[in-house]
Amino acid sequence: MSTRTAPTGDTAARPAANRTIGGRRRNRWFAQVGWRHLVAVLAVLFSLFPIVFVLSAALNPLGTLSTSELVPTGGVSLGNFSGLFERTAFERWFLNSLLIAGVASFASVFLSALAAYAFSRMRFRGRRVGLLSLLLIQMFPQFLAIVAIYLIFGTITDLWPSIGFNTPWGLLLLYLGGALGVNTWLMKGFFDTLPRELDESATMDGASHAQVFFRIMLPLVAPILAVAGLLAFIGTINEFLMANVFLTDSDSKTLAVGMYGLLQGNERNNNFGIFAAGTLLTAIPTVLVFQLLQRYIVSGLTAGAVKG
């Protein structure tokens, strides 16, 4: 006949102590690390919500705002994409946006790089005043001068219609008018970090200012060029206010202006599916540009992190 011994006080209290220690460890982990994971998950869910909703609306076979759901329950269809190309001039808007954004961002980065190099490496009268003027001008948005610009382009349209209203080249000239400013200040700071011995040694070897700029300086400041180009491209392809004033013809509109027209008036509910499909296609150029410039951006950040 077996006998069982009653657990002692220490043995009975050990599981409770282990549970208490485990609870304290979990509380300490959540206080130090766990809450960060919670915040990260909430941020991801918050950022994915509009993307999932737009994707669901684009695949909604009914294509209306009133029937759009976060998770489609009425089936999936590509009819909104086909309707986008059949009922609108989306291809023309897409090409206009790529042309204007591509040329404007390239010209903006090039002009800003020239100005930044001059302000960083050269000493001339009015240098400080010019830098301060660029900074002060950026405090006033370009849209404040819309009336004066509209009157100027009205005369230009009468004299040179090819660069007037309803032309991509006229809007491109308008964007280039405000190309300098923040980009010049950003690039100037990057140029200032480069040692002047590079310029001096190249000059002693017989290189001109243009050769120093194109062959030595530009390759070294490629990261900031990529960042400025990306910001200029995104800002130009998403610009709406100025483009809506200067582009009224259907074939000359950009994506921002054309897509806005789908939601005007009483057609907002009926065209929402087509609008959602267009927004998904509109995001493709920005994603591709970011992927092409990503290695330059990452290399610039890592190089700056280990410098010195």
Coordinates of C-alpha atoms in Angstrom, one line a residue:
M1 CA 0.0 0.0 0.0
S2 CA 1.6 3.2 -1.2
T3 CA 1.5 6.4 0.7
R4 CA 1.6 9.9 -0.7
T5 CA 3.4 12.6 1.1
A6 CA 1.8 16.0 1.3
P7 CA 3.7 18.7 -0.6
T8 CA 5.7 20.9 1.5
G9 CA 5.2 24.7 1.6
D10 CA 8.2 25.3 -0.7
T11 CA 7.1 22.8 -3.3
A12 CA 3.5 24.1 -3.4
A13 CA 4.7 27.7 -3.7
R14 CA 7.2 27.1 -6.6
P15 CA 4.6 27.0 -9.5
A16 CA 3.0 30.2 -8.3
A17 CA 6.5 31.8 -8.1
N18 CA 7.3 30.6 -11.6
R19 CA 4.0 32.1 -12.9
T20 CA 4.8 35.4 -11.1
I21 CA 8.3 35.5 -12.6
G22 CA 7.0 34.7 -16.1
G23 CA 4.3 37.4 -15.8
R24 CA 6.9 39.9 -14.8
R25 CA 9.1 39.0 -17.8
R26 CA 6.2 39.4 -20.2
N27 CA 5.3 42.7 -18.7
R28 CA 9.0 43.8 -18.9
W29 CA 9.2 42.6 -22.6
F30 CA 6.0 44.5 -23.5
A31 CA 7.1 47.7 -21.7
Q32 CA 10.5 47.6 -23.5
V33 CA 9.9 46.0 -26.9
G34 CA 6.4 44.7 -27.3
W35 CA 4.6 48.1 -27.5
R36 CA 6.8 48.9 -30.5
H37 CA 5.6 45.9 -32.3
L38 CA 2.0 46.8 -31.5
V39 CA 2.6 50.4 -32.8
A40 CA 4.2 49.0 -36.0
V41 CA 1.3 46.6 -36.7
L42 CA -1.2 49.4 -36.2
A43 CA 0.8 51.7 -38.5
V44 CA 1.0 49.0 -41.2
L45 CA -2.8 48.4 -40.9
F46 CA -3.5 52.1 -41.1
S47 CA -1.3 52.5 -44.2
L48 CA -2.7 49.5 -46.0
F49 CA -6.4 50.4 -45.4
P50 CA -6.7 52.9 -48.3
I51 CA -4.7 50.6 -50.7
V52 CA -6.9 47.6 -49.9
F53 CA -10.0 49.7 -50.3
V54 CA -8.9 51.2 -53.7
L55 CA -7.9 47.8 -54.9
S56 CA -11.3 46.4 -53.8
A57 CA -13.1 49.3 -55.5
A58 CA -11.2 48.8 -58.7
L59 CA -12.1 45.1 -58.8
N60 CA -15.7 45.7 -57.9
P61 CA -17.9 44.5 -60.9
L62 CA -20.6 47.1 -60.1
G63 CA -18.0 50.0 -60.1
T64 CA -19.9 52.4 -57.9
L65 CA -19.0 54.1 -54.6
S66 CA -22.1 52.9 -52.8
T67 CA -21.3 49.2 -53.5
S68 CA -17.6 49.4 -52.7
E69 CA -16.4 47.3 -49.7
L70 CA -13.2 46.7 -48.0
V71 CA -13.4 43.0 -48.8
P72 CA -15.3 42.4 -52.1
T73 CA -18.2 40.0 -51.7
G74 CA -19.9 40.4 -55.0
G75 CA -17.1 38.9 -57.1
V76 CA -14.1 40.2 -58.9
S77 CA -14.0 41.8 -62.3
L78 CA -11.6 43.7 -64.5
G79 CA -14.4 45.7 -66.2
N80 CA -13.4 49.0 -64.5
F81 CA -10.0 48.8 -66.2
S82 CA -11.4 48.1 -69.6
G83 CA -14.0 50.9 -69.1
L84 CA -11.2 53.3 -68.1
F85 CA -9.6 52.9 -71.5
E86 CA -12.9 52.9 -73.4
R87 CA -14.6 55.8 -71.8
T88 CA -11.7 58.2 -71.2
A89 CA -8.5 59.4 -72.8
F90 CA -6.4 57.7 -70.1
E91 CA -3.6 56.7 -72.5
R92 CA -3.1 60.3 -73.5
W93 CA -3.2 61.6 -69.9
F94 CA -0.7 59.0 -69.0
L95 CA 1.8 60.0 -71.7
N96 CA 1.3 63.7 -71.0
S97 CA 2.1 63.1 -67.3
L98 CA 5.2 61.0 -68.0
L99 CA 6.4 63.6 -70.5
I100 CA 5.9 66.6 -68.3
A101 CA 7.0 65.0 -65.0
G102 CA 10.1 63.3 -66.6
V103 CA 11.4 66.4 -68.4
A104 CA 10.5 68.8 -65.6
S105 CA 12.2 66.7 -62.9
F106 CA 15.3 66.2 -65.0
A107 CA 15.5 69.9 -65.9
S108 CA 14.8 70.9 -62.3
V109 CA 17.6 68.7 -60.9
F110 CA 20.0 69.9 -63.6
L111 CA 19.3 73.6 -63.0
S112 CA 19.5 73.1 -59.2
A113 CA 22.8 71.3 -59.4
L114 CA 24.3 74.0 -61.5
A115 CA 23.1 76.7 -59.1
A116 CA 24.2 74.7 -56.0
Y117 CA 27.7 74.1 -57.5
A118 CA 28.0 77.9 -58.2
F119 CA 26.9 78.9 -54.8
S120 CA 29.1 76.3 -53.1
R121 CA 32.4 76.6 -55.0
M122 CA 32.4 80.2 -56.4
R123 CA 32.6 83.5 -54.6
F124 CA 30.9 86.4 -56.4
R125 CA 29.0 89.5 -55.6
G126 CA 25.4 88.9 -54.6
R127 CA 26.0 85.3 -53.5
R128 CA 24.5 85.6 -50.1
V129 CA 21.6 87.8 -51.3
G130 CA 20.9 85.2 -54.0
L131 CA 20.8 82.3 -51.5
L132 CA 18.5 84.2 -49.2
S133 CA 16.3 85.3 -52.1
L134 CA 15.8 81.6 -53.1
L135 CA 14.9 80.8 -49.6
L136 CA 12.4 83.7 -49.2
I137 CA 10.7 83.1 -52.5
Q138 CA 9.9 79.5 -51.5
M139 CA 7.8 81.0 -48.6
F140 CA 5.2 82.2 -51.2
P141 CA 3.5 79.4 -53.2
Q142 CA 3.5 79.8 -56.9
F143 CA -0.3 79.7 -57.0
L144 CA -0.4 83.2 -55.5
A145 CA 0.7 84.5 -58.9
I146 CA -1.8 82.5 -60.8
V147 CA -3.6 85.6 -62.1
A148 CA -0.4 87.3 -63.4
I149 CA 0.8 84.0 -64.9
Y150 CA -2.6 83.4 -66.6
L151 CA -2.5 86.8 -68.2
I152 CA 1.1 86.3 -69.4
F153 CA 0.3 82.9 -70.9
G154 CA -2.8 84.4 -72.6
T155 CA -0.5 86.7 -74.5
I156 CA 2.0 83.8 -75.2
T157 CA -0.8 81.7 -76.5
D158 CA -1.7 84.3 -79.1
L159 CA 1.9 84.8 -80.2
W160 CA 3.3 81.3 -79.8
P161 CA 0.5 78.8 -79.5
S162 CA 2.9 75.8 -79.3
I163 CA 4.0 76.9 -75.8
G164 CA 0.7 78.4 -74.6
F165 CA -2.4 76.9 -73.0
N166 CA -3.3 73.3 -73.5
T167 CA 0.2 72.3 -74.4
P168 CA 2.6 70.2 -72.3
W169 CA 5.5 72.6 -73.2
G170 CA 3.7 75.6 -71.7
L171 CA 3.0 73.8 -68.5
L172 CA 6.6 72.6 -68.5
L173 CA 7.9 76.2 -68.7
L174 CA 5.6 77.1 -65.8
Y175 CA 7.0 74.3 -63.6
L176 CA 10.6 75.2 -64.5
G177 CA 9.9 78.7 -63.3
G178 CA 9.8 77.4 -59.7
A179 CA 12.4 74.7 -60.2
L180 CA 15.1 76.4 -58.1
G181 CA 14.7 76.8 -54.3
V182 CA 14.7 73.9 -51.9
N183 CA 16.6 71.6 -54.2
T184 CA 19.4 74.2 -54.6
W185 CA 19.8 74.5 -50.8
L186 CA 19.8 70.7 -50.4
M187 CA 22.4 70.2 -53.1
K188 CA 24.5 73.1 -51.9
G189 CA 24.8 71.5 -48.5
F190 CA 25.9 68.2 -50.1
F191 CA 28.5 70.1 -52.3
D192 CA 29.8 71.8 -49.2
T193 CA 30.7 68.4 -47.7
L194 CA 33.0 67.5 -50.6
P195 CA 36.6 68.5 -50.0
R196 CA 37.9 71.4 -52.0
E197 CA 41.1 69.6 -52.6
L198 CA 39.3 67.6 -55.4
D199 CA 38.5 70.8 -57.2
E200 CA 42.0 72.2 -56.7
S201 CA 43.8 69.1 -57.9
A202 CA 41.6 68.8 -61.0
T203 CA 42.2 72.5 -61.8
M204 CA 45.9 72.1 -61.5
D205 CA 45.7 69.2 -63.9
G206 CA 44.1 71.5 -66.4
A207 CA 40.4 70.7 -65.9
S208 CA 37.8 73.5 -66.5
H209 CA 34.9 74.3 -64.2
A210 CA 32.6 72.3 -66.5
Q211 CA 34.9 69.3 -66.5
V212 CA 35.2 69.4 -62.7
F213 CA 31.4 69.7 -62.4
F214 CA 30.4 66.9 -64.8
R215 CA 33.3 64.4 -64.3
I216 CA 34.1 64.8 -60.6
M217 CA 31.3 66.5 -58.7
L218 CA 28.2 65.0 -60.2
P219 CA 29.2 61.3 -59.6
L220 CA 30.0 62.1 -56.0
V221 CA 26.6 63.8 -55.3
A222 CA 24.5 61.1 -57.1
P223 CA 22.5 60.3 -53.9
I224 CA 21.2 63.8 -53.5
L225 CA 20.5 64.0 -57.2
A226 CA 18.4 60.8 -56.9
V227 CA 16.5 62.2 -53.9
A228 CA 15.9 65.5 -55.6
G229 CA 14.8 63.8 -58.8
L230 CA 12.4 61.5 -57.0
L231 CA 10.8 64.4 -55.1
A232 CA 10.5 66.5 -58.2
F233 CA 9.0 63.7 -60.2
I234 CA 6.4 62.9 -57.5
G235 CA 5.5 66.6 -57.0
T236 CA 5.1 67.2 -60.7
I237 CA 3.1 64.1 -61.6
N238 CA 0.7 64.8 -58.6
E239 CA 0.4 68.6 -59.2
F240 CA -3.2 69.6 -59.8
L241 CA -3.9 73.3 -59.2
M242 CA -1.8 74.8 -61.9
A243 CA -2.4 72.0 -64.4
N244 CA -6.2 72.4 -63.9
V245 CA -6.0 76.0 -64.8
F246 CA -3.8 75.7 -67.8
L247 CA -5.1 72.4 -69.3
T248 CA -8.7 72.4 -70.3
D249 CA -8.6 70.3 -73.5
S250 CA -9.2 66.6 -73.0
D251 CA -6.2 65.5 -75.0
S252 CA -3.8 67.9 -73.1
K253 CA -4.8 66.9 -69.6
T254 CA -2.5 65.2 -67.1
L255 CA -3.5 62.3 -64.9
A256 CA -4.3 64.5 -62.0
V257 CA -6.6 66.7 -64.0
G258 CA -8.2 63.9 -66.0
M259 CA -8.8 61.7 -63.0
Y260 CA -10.4 64.6 -61.1
G261 CA -12.8 65.1 -63.9
L262 CA -14.2 61.6 -63.4
L263 CA -15.5 62.6 -59.9
Q264 CA -17.1 65.9 -60.9
G265 CA -20.9 66.4 -60.8
N266 CA -23.4 63.6 -60.4
E267 CA -21.0 61.0 -61.9
R268 CA -19.0 60.6 -58.7
N269 CA -20.8 57.5 -57.6
N270 CA -20.9 55.8 -61.0
N271 CA -17.3 56.5 -62.0
F272 CA -15.7 55.6 -58.7
G273 CA -14.7 52.1 -59.8
I274 CA -13.0 53.5 -63.0
F275 CA -11.4 56.2 -60.8
A276 CA -10.0 53.5 -58.5
A277 CA -8.6 51.6 -61.4
G278 CA -7.0 54.7 -62.8
T279 CA -5.3 55.5 -59.4
L280 CA -3.7 52.0 -59.4
L281 CA -2.3 52.5 -62.8
T282 CA -1.2 56.1 -61.9
A283 CA 1.0 54.8 -59.1
I284 CA 3.0 52.6 -61.5
P285 CA 5.4 55.3 -62.7
T286 CA 6.2 56.6 -59.2
V287 CA 6.9 53.0 -58.0
L288 CA 9.2 52.3 -61.0
V289 CA 11.1 55.6 -60.5
F290 CA 11.6 54.8 -56.8
Q291 CA 12.8 51.3 -57.6
L292 CA 15.3 52.6 -60.2
L293 CA 16.7 55.3 -57.8
Q294 CA 16.5 53.2 -54.6
R295 CA 20.1 51.9 -54.8
Y296 CA 21.4 55.5 -55.1
I297 CA 19.3 56.6 -52.1
V298 CA 20.4 53.6 -49.9
S299 CA 24.0 54.0 -50.9
G300 CA 23.9 57.7 -50.0
L301 CA 22.4 57.0 -46.6
T302 CA 24.9 54.2 -45.7
A303 CA 27.8 56.2 -46.9
G304 CA 26.8 59.2 -44.8
A305 CA 26.3 56.9 -41.8
V306 CA 29.9 55.6 -41.8
K307 CA 31.5 58.7 -42.9
G308 CA 34.3 60.1 -40.7

